[in-house]
mmCIF file of C-alpha atoms in Angstrom:
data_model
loop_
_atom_site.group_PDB
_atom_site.id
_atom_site.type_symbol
_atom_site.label_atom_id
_atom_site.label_comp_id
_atom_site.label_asym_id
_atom_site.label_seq_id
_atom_site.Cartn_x
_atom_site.Cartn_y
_atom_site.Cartn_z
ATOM 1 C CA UNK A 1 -31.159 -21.568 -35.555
ATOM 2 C CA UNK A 2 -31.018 -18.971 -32.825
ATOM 3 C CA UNK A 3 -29.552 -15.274 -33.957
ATOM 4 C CA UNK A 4 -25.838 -15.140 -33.080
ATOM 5 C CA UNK A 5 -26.444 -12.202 -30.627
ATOM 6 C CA UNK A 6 -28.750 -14.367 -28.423
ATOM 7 C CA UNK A 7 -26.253 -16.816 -28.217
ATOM 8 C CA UNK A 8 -23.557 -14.433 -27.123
ATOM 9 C CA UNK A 9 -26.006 -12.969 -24.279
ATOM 10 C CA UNK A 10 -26.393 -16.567 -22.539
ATOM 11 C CA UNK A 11 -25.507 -16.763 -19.146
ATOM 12 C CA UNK A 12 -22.296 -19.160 -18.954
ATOM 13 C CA UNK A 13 -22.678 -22.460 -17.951
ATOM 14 C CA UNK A 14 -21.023 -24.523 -15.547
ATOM 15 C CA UNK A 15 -18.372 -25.944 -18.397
ATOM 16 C CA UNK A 16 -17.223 -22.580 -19.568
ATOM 17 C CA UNK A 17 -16.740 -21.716 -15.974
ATOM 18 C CA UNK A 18 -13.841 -24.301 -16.387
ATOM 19 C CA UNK A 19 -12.467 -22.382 -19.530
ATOM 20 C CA UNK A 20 -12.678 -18.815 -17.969
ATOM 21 C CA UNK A 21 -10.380 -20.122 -15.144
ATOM 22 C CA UNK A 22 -7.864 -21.343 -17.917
ATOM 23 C CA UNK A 23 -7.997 -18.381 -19.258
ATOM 24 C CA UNK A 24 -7.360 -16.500 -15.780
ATOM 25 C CA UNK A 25 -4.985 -18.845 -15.365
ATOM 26 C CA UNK A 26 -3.036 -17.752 -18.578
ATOM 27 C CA UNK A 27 -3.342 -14.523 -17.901
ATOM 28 C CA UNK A 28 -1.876 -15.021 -14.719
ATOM 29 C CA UNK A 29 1.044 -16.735 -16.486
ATOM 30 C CA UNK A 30 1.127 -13.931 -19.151
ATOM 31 C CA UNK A 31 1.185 -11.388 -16.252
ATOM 32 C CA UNK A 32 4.052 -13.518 -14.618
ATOM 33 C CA UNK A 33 6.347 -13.202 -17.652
ATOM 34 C CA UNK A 34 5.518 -9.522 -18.365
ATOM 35 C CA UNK A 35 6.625 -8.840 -14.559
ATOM 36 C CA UNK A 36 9.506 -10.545 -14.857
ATOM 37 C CA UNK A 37 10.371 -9.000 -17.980
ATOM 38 C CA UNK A 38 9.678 -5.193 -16.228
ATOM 39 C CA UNK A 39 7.098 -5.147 -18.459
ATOM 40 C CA UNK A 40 4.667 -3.831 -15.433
ATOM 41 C CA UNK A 41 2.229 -2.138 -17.311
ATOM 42 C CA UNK A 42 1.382 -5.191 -19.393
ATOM 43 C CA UNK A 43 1.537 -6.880 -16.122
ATOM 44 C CA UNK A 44 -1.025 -4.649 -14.479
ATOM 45 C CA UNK A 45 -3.252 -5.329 -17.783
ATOM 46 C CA UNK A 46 -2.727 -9.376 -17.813
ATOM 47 C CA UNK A 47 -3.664 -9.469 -14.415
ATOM 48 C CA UNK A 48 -6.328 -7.172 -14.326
ATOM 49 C CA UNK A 49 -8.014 -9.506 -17.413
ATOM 50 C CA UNK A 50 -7.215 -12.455 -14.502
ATOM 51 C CA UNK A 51 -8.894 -10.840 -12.157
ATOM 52 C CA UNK A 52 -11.808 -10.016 -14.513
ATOM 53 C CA UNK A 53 -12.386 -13.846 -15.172
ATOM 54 C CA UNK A 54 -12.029 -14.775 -11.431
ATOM 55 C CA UNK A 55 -12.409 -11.521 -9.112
ATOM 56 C CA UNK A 56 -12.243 -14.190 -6.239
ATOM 57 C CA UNK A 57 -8.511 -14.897 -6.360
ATOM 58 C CA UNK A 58 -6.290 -13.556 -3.721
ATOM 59 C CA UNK A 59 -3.140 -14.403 -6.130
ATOM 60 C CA UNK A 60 -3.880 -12.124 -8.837
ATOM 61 C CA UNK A 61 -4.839 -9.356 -6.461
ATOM 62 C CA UNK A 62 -1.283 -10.090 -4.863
ATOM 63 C CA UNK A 63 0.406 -9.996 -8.509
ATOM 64 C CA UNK A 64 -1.467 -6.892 -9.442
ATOM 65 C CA UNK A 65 -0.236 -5.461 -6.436
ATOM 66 C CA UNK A 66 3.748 -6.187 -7.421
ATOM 67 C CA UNK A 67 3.061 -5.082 -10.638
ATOM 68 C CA UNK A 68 1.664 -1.473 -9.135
ATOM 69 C CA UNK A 69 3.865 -1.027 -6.644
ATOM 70 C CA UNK A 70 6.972 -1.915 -9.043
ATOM 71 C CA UNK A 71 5.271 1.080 -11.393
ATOM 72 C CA UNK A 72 5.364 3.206 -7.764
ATOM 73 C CA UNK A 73 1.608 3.637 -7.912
ATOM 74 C CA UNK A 74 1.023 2.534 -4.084
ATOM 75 C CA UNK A 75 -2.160 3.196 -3.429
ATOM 76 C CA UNK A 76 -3.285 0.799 -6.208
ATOM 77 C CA UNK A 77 -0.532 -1.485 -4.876
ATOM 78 C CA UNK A 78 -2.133 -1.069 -1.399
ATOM 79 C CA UNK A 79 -5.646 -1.575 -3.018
ATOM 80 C CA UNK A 80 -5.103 -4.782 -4.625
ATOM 81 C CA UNK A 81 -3.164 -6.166 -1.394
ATOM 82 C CA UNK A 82 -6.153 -5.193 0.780
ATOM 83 C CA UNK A 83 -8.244 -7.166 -1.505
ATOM 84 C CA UNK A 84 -5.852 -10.034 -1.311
ATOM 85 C CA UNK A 85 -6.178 -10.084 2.276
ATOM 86 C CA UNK A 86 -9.743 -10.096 2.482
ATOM 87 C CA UNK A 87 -10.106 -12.927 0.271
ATOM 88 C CA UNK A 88 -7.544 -14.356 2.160
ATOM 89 C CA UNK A 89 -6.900 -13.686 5.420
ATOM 90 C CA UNK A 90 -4.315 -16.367 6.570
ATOM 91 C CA UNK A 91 -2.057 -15.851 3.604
ATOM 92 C CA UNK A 92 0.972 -14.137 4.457
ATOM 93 C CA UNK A 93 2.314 -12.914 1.135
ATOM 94 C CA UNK A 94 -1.046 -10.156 1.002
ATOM 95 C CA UNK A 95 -0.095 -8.801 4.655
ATOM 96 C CA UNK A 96 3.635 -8.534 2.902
ATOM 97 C CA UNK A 97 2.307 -6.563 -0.038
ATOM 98 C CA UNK A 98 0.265 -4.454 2.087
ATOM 99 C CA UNK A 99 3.003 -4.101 4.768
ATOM 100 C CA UNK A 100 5.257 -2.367 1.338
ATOM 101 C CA UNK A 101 2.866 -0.542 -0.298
ATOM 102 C CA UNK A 102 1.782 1.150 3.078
ATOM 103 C CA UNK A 103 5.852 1.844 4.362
ATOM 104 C CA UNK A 104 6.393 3.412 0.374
ATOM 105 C CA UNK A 105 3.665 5.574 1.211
ATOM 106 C CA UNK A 106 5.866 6.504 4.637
ATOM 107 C CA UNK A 107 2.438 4.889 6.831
ATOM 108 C CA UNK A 108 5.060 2.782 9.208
ATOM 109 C CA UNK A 109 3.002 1.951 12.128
ATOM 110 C CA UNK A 110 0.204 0.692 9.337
ATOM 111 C CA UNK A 111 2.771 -1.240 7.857
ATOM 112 C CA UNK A 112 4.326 -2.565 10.942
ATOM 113 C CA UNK A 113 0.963 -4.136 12.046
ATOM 114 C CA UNK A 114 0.686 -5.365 8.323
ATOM 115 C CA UNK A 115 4.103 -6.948 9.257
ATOM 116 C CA UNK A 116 3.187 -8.051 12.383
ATOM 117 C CA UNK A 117 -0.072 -10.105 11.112
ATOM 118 C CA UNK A 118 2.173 -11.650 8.549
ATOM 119 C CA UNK A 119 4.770 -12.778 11.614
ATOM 120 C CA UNK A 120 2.235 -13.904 13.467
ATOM 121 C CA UNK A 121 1.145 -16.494 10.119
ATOM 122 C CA UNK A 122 4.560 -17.385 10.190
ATOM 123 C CA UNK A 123 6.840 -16.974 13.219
ATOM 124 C CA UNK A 124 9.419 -18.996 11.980
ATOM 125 C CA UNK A 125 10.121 -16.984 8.960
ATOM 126 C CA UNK A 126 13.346 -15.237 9.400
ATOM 127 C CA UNK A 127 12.823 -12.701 5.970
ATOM 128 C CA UNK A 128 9.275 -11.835 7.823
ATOM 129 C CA UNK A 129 10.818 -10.775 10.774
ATOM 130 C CA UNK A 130 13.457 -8.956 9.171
ATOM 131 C CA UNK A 131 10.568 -7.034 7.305
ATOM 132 C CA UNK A 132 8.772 -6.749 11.046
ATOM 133 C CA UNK A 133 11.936 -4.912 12.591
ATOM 134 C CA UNK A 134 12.956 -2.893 9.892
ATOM 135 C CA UNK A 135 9.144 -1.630 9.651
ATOM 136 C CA UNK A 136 9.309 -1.144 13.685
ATOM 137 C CA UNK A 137 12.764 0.960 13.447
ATOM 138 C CA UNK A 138 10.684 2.757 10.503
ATOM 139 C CA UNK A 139 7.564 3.399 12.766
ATOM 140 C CA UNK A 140 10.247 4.800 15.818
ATOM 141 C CA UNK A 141 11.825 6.993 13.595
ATOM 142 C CA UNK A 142 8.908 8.181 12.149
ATOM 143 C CA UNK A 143 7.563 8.749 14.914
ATOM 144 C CA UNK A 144 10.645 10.533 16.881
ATOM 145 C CA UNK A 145 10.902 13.092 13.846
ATOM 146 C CA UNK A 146 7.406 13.889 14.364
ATOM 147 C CA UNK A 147 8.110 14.820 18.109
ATOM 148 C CA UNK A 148 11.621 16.674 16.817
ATOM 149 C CA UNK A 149 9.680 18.923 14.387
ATOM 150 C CA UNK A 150 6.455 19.576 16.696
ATOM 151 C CA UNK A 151 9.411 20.832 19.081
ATOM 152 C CA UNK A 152 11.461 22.692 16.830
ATOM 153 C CA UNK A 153 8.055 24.440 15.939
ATOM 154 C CA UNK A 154 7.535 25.664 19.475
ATOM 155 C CA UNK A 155 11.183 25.962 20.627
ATOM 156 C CA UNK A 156 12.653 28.693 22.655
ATOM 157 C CA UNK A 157 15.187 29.961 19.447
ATOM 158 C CA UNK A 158 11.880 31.450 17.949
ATOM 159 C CA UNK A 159 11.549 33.550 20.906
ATOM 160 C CA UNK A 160 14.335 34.605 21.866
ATOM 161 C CA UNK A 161 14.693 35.881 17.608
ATOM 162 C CA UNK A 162 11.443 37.406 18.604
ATOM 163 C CA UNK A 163 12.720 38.953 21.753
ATOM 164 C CA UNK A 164 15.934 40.593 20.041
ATOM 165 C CA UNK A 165 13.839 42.146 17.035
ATOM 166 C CA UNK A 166 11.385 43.726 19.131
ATOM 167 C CA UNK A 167 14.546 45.369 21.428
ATOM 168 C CA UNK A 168 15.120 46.773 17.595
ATOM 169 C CA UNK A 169 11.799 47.762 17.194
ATOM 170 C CA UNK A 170 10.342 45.446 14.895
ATOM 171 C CA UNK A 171 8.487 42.030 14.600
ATOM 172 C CA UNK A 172 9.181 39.348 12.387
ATOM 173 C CA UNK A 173 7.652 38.544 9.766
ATOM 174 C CA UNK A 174 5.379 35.808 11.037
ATOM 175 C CA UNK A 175 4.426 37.335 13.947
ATOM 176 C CA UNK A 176 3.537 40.850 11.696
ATOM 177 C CA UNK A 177 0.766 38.613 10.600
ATOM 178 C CA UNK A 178 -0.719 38.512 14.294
ATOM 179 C CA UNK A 179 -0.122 34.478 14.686
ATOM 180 C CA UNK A 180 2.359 34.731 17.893
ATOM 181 C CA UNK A 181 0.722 33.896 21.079
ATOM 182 C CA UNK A 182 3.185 31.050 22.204
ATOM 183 C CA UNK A 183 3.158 31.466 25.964
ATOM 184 C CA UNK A 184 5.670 28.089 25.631
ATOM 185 C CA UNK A 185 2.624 25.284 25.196
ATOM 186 C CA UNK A 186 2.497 23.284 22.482
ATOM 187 C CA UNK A 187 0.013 22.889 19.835
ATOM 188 C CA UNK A 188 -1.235 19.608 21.883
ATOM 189 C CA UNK A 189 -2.331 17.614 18.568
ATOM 190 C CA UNK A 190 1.133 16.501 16.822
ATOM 191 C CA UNK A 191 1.457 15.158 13.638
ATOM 192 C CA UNK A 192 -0.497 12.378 12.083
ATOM 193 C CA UNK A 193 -1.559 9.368 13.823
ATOM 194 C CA UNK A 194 -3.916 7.184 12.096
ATOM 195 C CA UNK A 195 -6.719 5.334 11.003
ATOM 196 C CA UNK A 196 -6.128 3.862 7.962
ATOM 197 C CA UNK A 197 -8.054 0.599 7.517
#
């Protein structure tokens, strides 16, 4: 009779492989309830024991993901749907979780593209393309506001304040500090494009 701490270390074998899936598979269910239940924390937890049994499922990534993003944490969100879409490309539900954790984290062009690869799965889908143009108008917004304020940054009102305080004889405050030097040209970099990946 072999010590019952040599048993335990045993690599598993092909018929417990069967079991641990079960078991994902509960969790999964567990995880299901909890969510529905705005239980998200115990979500996060049931799946994360899912994924623990069977790191190889795009599903529980996907639900770990809901569960995280319904907590607001969106970068885990964005983690887990990342994940899902690597183990499963052609799914369209991980492009949808990625495509709303990245537009909660105000990344619009990311999560139009995100969008887009998930209309492109299914073209048909008329809730995907609602997701696709509302993530587009998101992206042009975005995008327009970050032209507004690189222009209201260098717009003429600034110096023409500057102009009438130095008829008075003094500067303003900002340009005390020595930063002027706007001859009109703008800072030529604008706001934040990105990589993201």
């Amino acid at each position: 009779k072999r010590p019952l701490s040599l048993a335990l270390r045993r690599p598993a074998l092909p018929h417990d492989t069967t079991s641990m899936s079960e078991q994902a598979e509960r969790y999964k269910s567990q995880g299901n309830a909890a969510l529905q239940a705005k239980m998200f924390s115990d979500a996060v937890d049931l799946y994360t024991k899912a994924i623990a049994l069977d790191p190889n499922s795009a599903v529980y990534f996907s639900n770990r993901s809901a569960a995280y993003a319904a907590l607001e944490r969106w970068r885990e969100a964005l983690d887990d749907a990342v994940e899902a879409c690597s183990l499963k490309p052609d799914w369209v539900k991980g492009h949808l979780r990625r495509g709303a954790a990245l537009g909660a984290m105000r990344k619009h062009e990311e999560a139009r593209k995100a969008y887009l690869r998930a209309s492109q799965l299914e073209p048909h889908n008329a809730q995907v393309q609602k997701m696709l143009s509302d993530a587009a108008e998101a992206a042009r917004k975005a995008a327009e506001e970050g032209k507004n304020w690189e222009n209201d940054l260098w717009s003429d009102d600034d110096e023409e304040s500057t102009g009438a305080n130095e008829q008075q004889g003094r500067l303003p405050e900002a340009a005390a500090g020595g930063g002027g030097g706007d001859d009109g040209g703008g800072s030529g970099g604008g706001g934040g494009g990105g990589g993201g990946g």
